[in-house]
Short mmCIF file of C-alpha atoms and ligand atoms in Angstrom, two decimals:
data_model
loop_
_atom_site.label_atom_id
_atom_site.label_comp_id
_atom_site.label_asym_id
_atom_site.label_seq_id
_atom_site.Cartn_x
_atom_site.Cartn_y
_atom_site.Cartn_z
CA MET A 122 153.35 193.36 149.82
CA LYS A 123 156.52 191.63 150.44
CA ILE A 124 156.53 188.95 152.98
CA SER A 125 159.57 190.26 154.88
CA GLU A 126 157.57 193.46 155.43
CA LEU A 127 154.46 191.67 156.46
CA PHE A 128 156.46 190.17 159.35
CA LYS A 129 157.90 193.48 160.23
CA GLU A 130 154.50 195.14 160.24
CA LYS A 131 152.45 192.52 161.91
CA ASP A 132 152.85 192.48 165.68
CA LYS A 133 150.94 189.16 165.84
CA GLN A 134 151.34 185.85 164.09
CA VAL A 135 150.91 185.38 160.41
CA PHE A 136 148.21 183.06 158.98
CA SER A 137 148.76 181.92 155.56
CA PHE A 138 147.37 179.34 153.01
CA GLU A 139 148.85 177.09 150.17
CA VAL A 140 146.89 176.06 147.05
CA PHE A 141 148.10 174.20 143.97
CA PRO A 142 147.33 174.61 140.37
CA PRO A 143 144.64 172.57 138.88
CA LYS A 144 145.70 169.48 136.95
CA LYS A 145 146.75 169.71 133.28
CA ASP A 146 143.40 168.55 131.94
CA SER A 147 141.49 170.96 134.27
CA GLY A 148 140.85 174.44 133.28
CA ILE A 149 142.42 177.39 135.30
CA GLU A 150 138.95 178.45 136.27
CA THR A 151 138.69 175.44 138.80
CA ILE A 152 140.92 177.34 141.07
CA TYR A 153 138.43 180.22 141.14
CA ASN A 154 135.99 178.40 143.56
CA THR A 155 138.62 177.65 145.87
CA LEU A 156 140.07 181.20 145.89
CA GLU A 157 136.58 182.59 146.13
CA GLU A 158 135.98 180.68 149.44
CA LEU A 159 139.48 181.37 150.76
CA LYS A 160 139.32 185.09 150.34
CA ASP A 161 136.75 185.58 153.05
CA LEU A 162 139.26 183.87 155.47
CA LYS A 163 141.54 186.88 155.11
CA PRO A 164 144.87 184.94 154.84
CA ASP A 165 148.07 187.25 155.08
CA PHE A 166 149.15 185.60 151.85
CA ILE A 167 148.51 182.60 149.69
CA SER A 168 151.22 180.58 148.02
CA VAL A 169 150.97 178.51 144.90
CA THR A 170 152.88 175.46 144.28
CA TYR A 171 155.09 174.84 141.26
CA GLY A 172 154.77 171.43 139.44
CA ALA A 173 156.36 168.57 141.04
CA GLY A 174 160.16 167.35 140.65
CA GLY A 175 160.60 170.03 138.08
CA ARG A 176 158.35 168.49 135.52
CA GLU A 177 156.49 171.67 134.77
CA ALA A 178 159.51 173.98 133.93
CA GLY A 179 158.43 176.48 131.55
CA ASN A 180 154.83 175.20 131.46
CA SER A 181 153.45 176.18 134.91
CA LYS A 182 150.15 177.95 135.87
CA THR A 183 151.90 179.17 139.08
CA CYS A 184 152.40 182.69 137.88
CA GLU A 185 148.91 182.95 136.35
CA ILE A 186 147.25 181.85 139.63
CA ALA A 187 149.52 184.11 141.78
CA THR A 188 148.45 186.99 139.45
CA ILE A 189 144.71 186.23 140.03
CA ILE A 190 145.28 186.10 143.73
CA LYS A 191 146.96 189.64 143.61
CA ASP A 192 144.53 191.18 141.17
CA LYS A 193 141.25 189.72 141.45
CA TYR A 194 141.24 188.75 145.30
CA ASN A 195 143.62 191.46 146.62
CA ILE A 196 145.63 189.05 148.60
CA THR A 197 149.45 188.87 148.62
CA PRO A 198 150.63 186.02 146.65
CA VAL A 199 153.82 183.92 146.98
CA ALA A 200 154.92 182.02 143.88
CA HIS A 201 156.75 178.82 144.34
CA LEU A 202 159.71 178.03 142.10
CA THR A 203 161.66 174.82 141.73
CA CYS A 204 165.15 174.45 139.95
CA VAL A 205 165.99 170.71 140.11
CA ASN A 206 165.19 170.41 136.45
CA SER A 207 165.35 173.74 135.16
CA SER A 208 168.16 175.49 133.26
CA VAL A 209 169.34 179.16 133.89
CA ASP A 210 167.28 180.10 130.87
CA GLU A 211 164.03 178.57 132.22
CA VAL A 212 164.46 180.16 135.70
CA ASP A 213 165.02 183.66 133.88
CA ALA A 214 161.82 182.95 131.91
CA GLU A 215 159.82 182.46 135.01
CA LEU A 216 161.41 185.39 136.92
CA ASN A 217 160.74 187.58 134.02
CA SER A 218 157.08 186.51 133.98
CA LEU A 219 156.72 187.13 137.74
CA LYS A 220 158.25 190.51 137.29
CA GLU A 221 155.99 191.42 134.54
CA HIS A 222 152.95 190.33 136.54
CA GLY A 223 154.09 192.20 139.71
CA ILE A 224 154.66 189.10 141.85
CA GLU A 225 157.00 190.14 144.55
CA ASN A 226 157.39 186.85 146.62
CA ILE A 227 159.13 183.56 145.64
CA LEU A 228 159.31 180.40 147.69
CA ALA A 229 162.55 178.99 146.22
CA LEU A 230 162.94 175.19 146.30
CA ARG A 231 165.21 172.64 144.85
CA GLY A 232 162.23 170.25 144.23
CA ASP A 233 162.33 166.49 144.46
CA ILE A 234 164.71 164.68 142.30
CA ALA A 235 162.80 162.40 139.94
CA LYS A 236 164.22 159.16 138.77
CA ASP A 237 162.82 159.32 135.28
CA ILE A 238 163.87 162.70 134.29
CA PRO A 239 167.54 163.34 133.25
CA ARG A 240 168.80 165.97 135.81
CA LYS A 241 169.80 169.52 134.74
CA THR A 242 172.60 170.69 136.80
CA ASP A 243 172.48 174.61 136.56
CA PHE A 244 171.09 174.61 140.24
CA ARG A 245 171.97 171.78 142.61
CA TYR A 246 170.38 173.23 145.94
CA ALA A 247 167.69 175.62 146.76
CA SER A 248 170.31 177.97 148.15
CA GLU A 249 171.89 178.51 144.74
CA LEU A 250 168.54 179.39 143.37
CA VAL A 251 167.89 181.88 146.27
CA GLU A 252 171.28 183.49 145.43
CA TYR A 253 170.33 183.76 141.71
CA ILE A 254 166.89 185.18 142.44
CA LYS A 255 168.38 187.82 144.71
CA ASN A 256 170.89 188.77 142.10
CA HIS A 257 168.08 188.87 139.18
CA GLY A 258 165.44 191.21 140.64
CA ASP A 259 163.85 192.90 143.68
CA PHE A 260 162.12 189.93 145.00
CA HIS A 261 161.52 188.66 148.54
CA VAL A 262 162.59 185.06 148.79
CA SER A 263 161.35 182.23 151.28
CA GLY A 264 162.54 178.84 151.65
CA ALA A 265 161.58 175.49 152.91
CA CYS A 266 162.64 173.64 156.11
CA TYR A 267 162.23 170.28 157.77
CA PRO A 268 161.50 169.97 161.38
CA GLU A 269 162.13 166.03 160.85
CA VAL A 270 165.18 166.55 158.61
CA HIS A 271 165.01 166.35 154.91
CA ALA A 272 165.20 162.85 153.59
CA ASP A 273 168.55 163.40 151.66
CA ALA A 274 170.31 164.75 154.86
CA ASN A 275 172.16 162.39 157.02
CA SER A 276 171.45 164.39 160.27
CA MET A 277 169.58 167.31 161.71
CA VAL A 278 172.94 169.11 162.25
CA GLU A 279 173.84 168.58 158.66
CA ASP A 280 170.31 169.65 157.41
CA ILE A 281 170.50 172.92 159.62
CA LEU A 282 173.72 173.76 158.47
CA ASN A 283 172.52 173.65 154.91
CA LEU A 284 169.44 175.60 155.82
CA LYS A 285 171.67 178.44 157.30
CA LYS A 286 173.38 178.53 153.58
CA LYS A 287 169.98 179.14 152.30
CA VAL A 288 169.36 181.94 154.71
CA ASP A 289 172.69 183.47 154.19
CA ALA A 290 172.09 183.26 150.50
CA GLY A 291 169.06 185.57 151.00
CA ALA A 292 165.98 183.69 152.24
CA THR A 293 164.29 185.85 154.77
CA HIS A 294 161.40 183.64 155.71
CA LEU A 295 160.92 179.87 156.08
CA ILE A 296 157.98 177.60 155.92
CA SER A 297 158.24 174.23 157.37
CA GLN A 298 157.30 170.88 156.08
CA LEU A 299 154.02 169.30 157.63
CA PHE A 300 154.59 167.62 160.86
CA PHE A 301 151.94 166.00 163.48
CA ASP A 302 154.20 166.27 166.52
CA ASN A 303 154.69 169.81 167.74
CA SER A 304 157.66 168.86 170.05
CA LYS A 305 159.64 168.03 166.66
CA PHE A 306 158.91 171.47 165.48
CA TYR A 307 159.96 173.00 168.77
CA ASP A 308 163.25 171.09 168.93
CA PHE A 309 164.10 172.09 165.28
CA ARG A 310 163.20 175.67 165.82
CA ASP A 311 165.54 175.86 169.03
CA LYS A 312 168.45 174.26 167.00
CA ALA A 313 167.94 176.66 164.23
CA ARG A 314 168.02 179.59 166.39
CA ILE A 315 171.33 178.31 167.95
CA ALA A 316 172.71 177.94 164.34
CA GLY A 317 171.98 181.72 163.88
CA ILE A 318 168.79 181.22 161.63
CA ASN A 319 166.86 184.31 162.89
CA VAL A 320 164.30 184.67 160.09
CA PRO A 321 160.59 183.89 160.83
CA ILE A 322 159.67 180.26 160.65
CA GLU A 323 156.11 179.33 159.92
CA ALA A 324 154.78 176.12 160.74
CA GLY A 325 153.31 174.07 158.00
CA ILE A 326 150.10 172.34 159.06
CA MET A 327 148.27 169.80 156.79
CA PRO A 328 144.84 168.57 158.10
CA VAL A 329 144.61 164.83 157.48
CA ILE A 330 141.24 164.54 155.80
CA ASN A 331 141.36 160.99 154.27
CA LYS A 332 143.46 157.77 154.55
CA SER A 333 145.21 157.94 151.30
CA ASN A 334 146.52 161.43 152.46
CA ILE A 335 148.07 159.88 155.42
CA GLU A 336 149.97 157.28 153.44
CA ARG A 337 151.17 160.07 151.11
CA MET A 338 152.36 162.18 153.93
CA VAL A 339 154.26 159.66 155.74
CA THR A 340 155.93 158.16 152.74
CA MET A 341 156.60 161.28 150.80
CA CYS A 342 157.28 163.79 153.58
CA GLY A 343 158.62 161.60 156.33
CA ALA A 344 156.10 163.10 158.92
CA SER A 345 156.13 160.85 161.95
CA LEU A 346 152.67 159.98 163.53
CA THR A 347 152.07 160.57 167.12
CA PRO A 348 150.50 157.83 169.42
CA LYS A 349 147.31 160.26 169.75
CA PHE A 350 147.13 160.45 166.06
CA VAL A 351 147.58 156.51 165.42
CA LYS A 352 144.63 156.18 167.96
CA VAL A 353 142.49 158.42 165.73
CA LEU A 354 143.45 156.52 162.70
CA GLN A 355 142.60 153.10 164.34
CA LYS A 356 139.27 154.34 165.52
CA TYR A 357 137.99 156.41 162.48
CA GLY A 358 140.31 155.11 159.54
CA ASP A 359 137.23 153.62 157.85
CA SER A 360 134.71 156.38 158.50
CA PRO A 361 135.46 159.12 156.02
CA GLU A 362 133.52 161.79 157.68
CA ALA A 363 134.56 161.03 161.14
CA LEU A 364 138.24 160.94 160.05
CA ARG A 365 137.91 164.30 158.22
CA ASP A 366 136.29 165.74 161.39
CA ALA A 367 138.90 164.24 163.65
CA GLY A 368 141.66 165.46 161.29
CA ILE A 369 140.41 168.93 161.33
CA ALA A 370 140.28 168.85 165.36
CA TYR A 371 143.84 167.58 165.23
CA ALA A 372 144.99 170.43 163.16
CA VAL A 373 143.16 172.86 165.23
CA ASP A 374 144.81 171.47 168.42
CA GLN A 375 148.29 171.56 166.84
CA ILE A 376 147.73 175.35 165.76
CA ILE A 377 146.51 176.39 169.33
CA ASP A 378 149.66 174.93 170.81
CA LEU A 379 151.87 176.49 168.25
CA VAL A 380 150.44 180.02 168.56
CA SER A 381 150.49 179.70 172.47
CA ASN A 382 154.20 178.78 171.89
CA GLY A 383 154.99 181.82 169.96
CA VAL A 384 155.26 180.48 166.46
CA ASP A 385 155.93 182.98 163.82
CA GLY A 386 153.23 181.97 161.65
CA ILE A 387 150.99 179.04 160.62
CA HIS A 388 150.99 177.95 156.91
CA LEU A 389 147.94 175.86 156.12
CA TYR A 390 148.23 173.27 153.38
CA THR A 391 144.62 173.80 152.13
CA MET A 392 144.82 170.99 149.45
CA ASN A 393 142.27 173.17 147.54
CA ASN A 394 139.71 172.11 150.13
CA PRO A 395 137.93 175.42 151.23
CA TYR A 396 135.58 173.57 153.57
CA VAL A 397 138.45 172.33 155.65
CA ALA A 398 140.29 175.42 155.60
CA ARG A 399 137.05 177.30 156.74
CA LYS A 400 136.44 175.00 159.59
CA ILE A 401 140.02 175.33 160.73
CA TYR A 402 139.82 179.04 160.42
CA GLU A 403 136.64 179.35 162.35
CA SER A 404 138.07 177.54 165.22
CA VAL A 405 141.38 179.69 165.50
CA LYS A 406 140.64 183.01 163.92
CA ASN A 407 140.61 184.87 167.27
CA LEU A 408 144.12 183.67 168.16
CA PHE A 409 145.62 185.86 165.30
P1 FAD B 546 167.42 172.24 149.55
O1 FAD B 546 167.14 173.34 150.51
O2 FAD B 546 168.36 172.38 148.40
O3 FAD B 546 167.79 170.92 150.37
C1 FAD B 546 167.61 169.75 149.64
C2 FAD B 546 168.77 168.73 150.33
O4 FAD B 546 169.93 169.09 150.03
C3 FAD B 546 168.50 168.73 152.00
O5 FAD B 546 168.92 167.45 152.39
C4 FAD B 546 169.73 169.74 152.40
O6 FAD B 546 170.30 169.21 153.74
C5 FAD B 546 170.71 169.42 151.25
N1 FAD B 546 171.54 170.59 150.90
C6 FAD B 546 171.06 171.70 150.75
N2 FAD B 546 171.99 172.67 150.51
C7 FAD B 546 173.25 171.96 150.54
C8 FAD B 546 174.57 172.14 150.21
N3 FAD B 546 174.97 173.50 149.80
N4 FAD B 546 175.48 171.10 150.28
C9 FAD B 546 175.08 169.86 150.49
N5 FAD B 546 173.71 169.59 150.95
C10 FAD B 546 173.06 170.57 150.75
N6 FAD B 546 158.18 170.72 145.54
C11 FAD B 546 157.75 171.07 144.38
O7 FAD B 546 158.08 170.31 143.41
N7 FAD B 546 156.86 172.03 144.13
C12 FAD B 546 156.55 172.95 145.19
O8 FAD B 546 155.82 173.90 145.06
C13 FAD B 546 156.90 172.57 146.59
N8 FAD B 546 156.63 173.40 147.52
C14 FAD B 546 157.06 172.99 148.83
C15 FAD B 546 156.69 173.83 149.94
C16 FAD B 546 157.24 173.63 151.05
C17 FAD B 546 156.91 174.58 152.23
C18 FAD B 546 158.08 172.56 151.47
C19 FAD B 546 158.46 172.23 152.85
C20 FAD B 546 158.41 171.66 150.36
C21 FAD B 546 157.98 172.03 149.02
N9 FAD B 546 158.18 171.12 147.90
C22 FAD B 546 157.71 171.49 146.63
C23 FAD B 546 159.13 170.02 148.09
C24 FAD B 546 160.61 170.31 148.10
O9 FAD B 546 160.93 170.68 146.58
C25 FAD B 546 161.34 169.05 148.45
O10 FAD B 546 161.29 168.72 149.66
C26 FAD B 546 162.89 168.85 147.88
O11 FAD B 546 163.30 167.55 148.01
C27 FAD B 546 163.80 169.80 148.58
O12 FAD B 546 163.46 171.15 148.30
P2 FAD B 546 164.52 172.22 149.32
O13 FAD B 546 164.14 173.52 148.49
O14 FAD B 546 164.08 172.11 150.72
O15 FAD B 546 166.03 171.75 148.94
#
């Protein structure tokens, strides 16, 4: 099913997951345990990430995993696709492979610019990839958005105007970067609507389950911590199980508030951790 149809069909909010391919030295089968557990949670779709910084162009397991999600688990998959270090030919090869495997949904991304890889210039922005995909197949295309402004943008206004270009190019669904402060998401959503961005915007939620997680999220994703969250860290930072439980509770609290405030959907970054996904699902399943 195409994601755009899912939003039209559902009169309630969408609940979806993200997984990532196993590391290069692990076999594809290591994802089975994760998917086996996630399937019972009945997500509306599962998205599969694509490399990092374009490092995996032409060498990604994304299509293979998306196909397993569709064929073995009967769940709608969304394949991520980055373009920052891909040529048109490499993008064509990935699109052909997705078409052949019957994958209908793509999350089109620029990707992070890696300092150590010479940059290809066929695609400069995700909006160019969105337009290309729309002209080269019958795909639904989603895009990413940033409640706390993308790191390369000079301001929220500039970032939202660029986001509008992505939507005008054909992205009919957006998934947000993770955030811990719901008020930042509401502020962003209001501004996006004023700018004429009227497609569904799912909120990306990443439960914090360990200390290294947090450092990564704050430095890589620019997510700001709330005073409430900092208190949790101060109290439970050195106690892994307590921090995991507090991280799950914090995510649940965020989701309840978002759903009550009419969010279009919740996209849970599962980090391939079915235990955490299940705990969260069990606490919020009746909201959806
Ligand atoms: P863009 O939409 O191109 O935006 C990047 C920057 O360029 C922004 O600052 C924007 O304001 C600016 N910009 C956009 N269009 C224009 C324009 N026309 N003119 C001038 N400036 C412009 N990375 C991976 O490597 N693999 C993944 O699987 C992956 N999945 C992700 C999933 C989600 C939900 C999110 C939020 C991010 C994901 N990322 C992934 C990270 C993403 O690739 C990076 O955040 C990247 O730096 C930006 O990608 P984008 O598609 O948002 O880029």
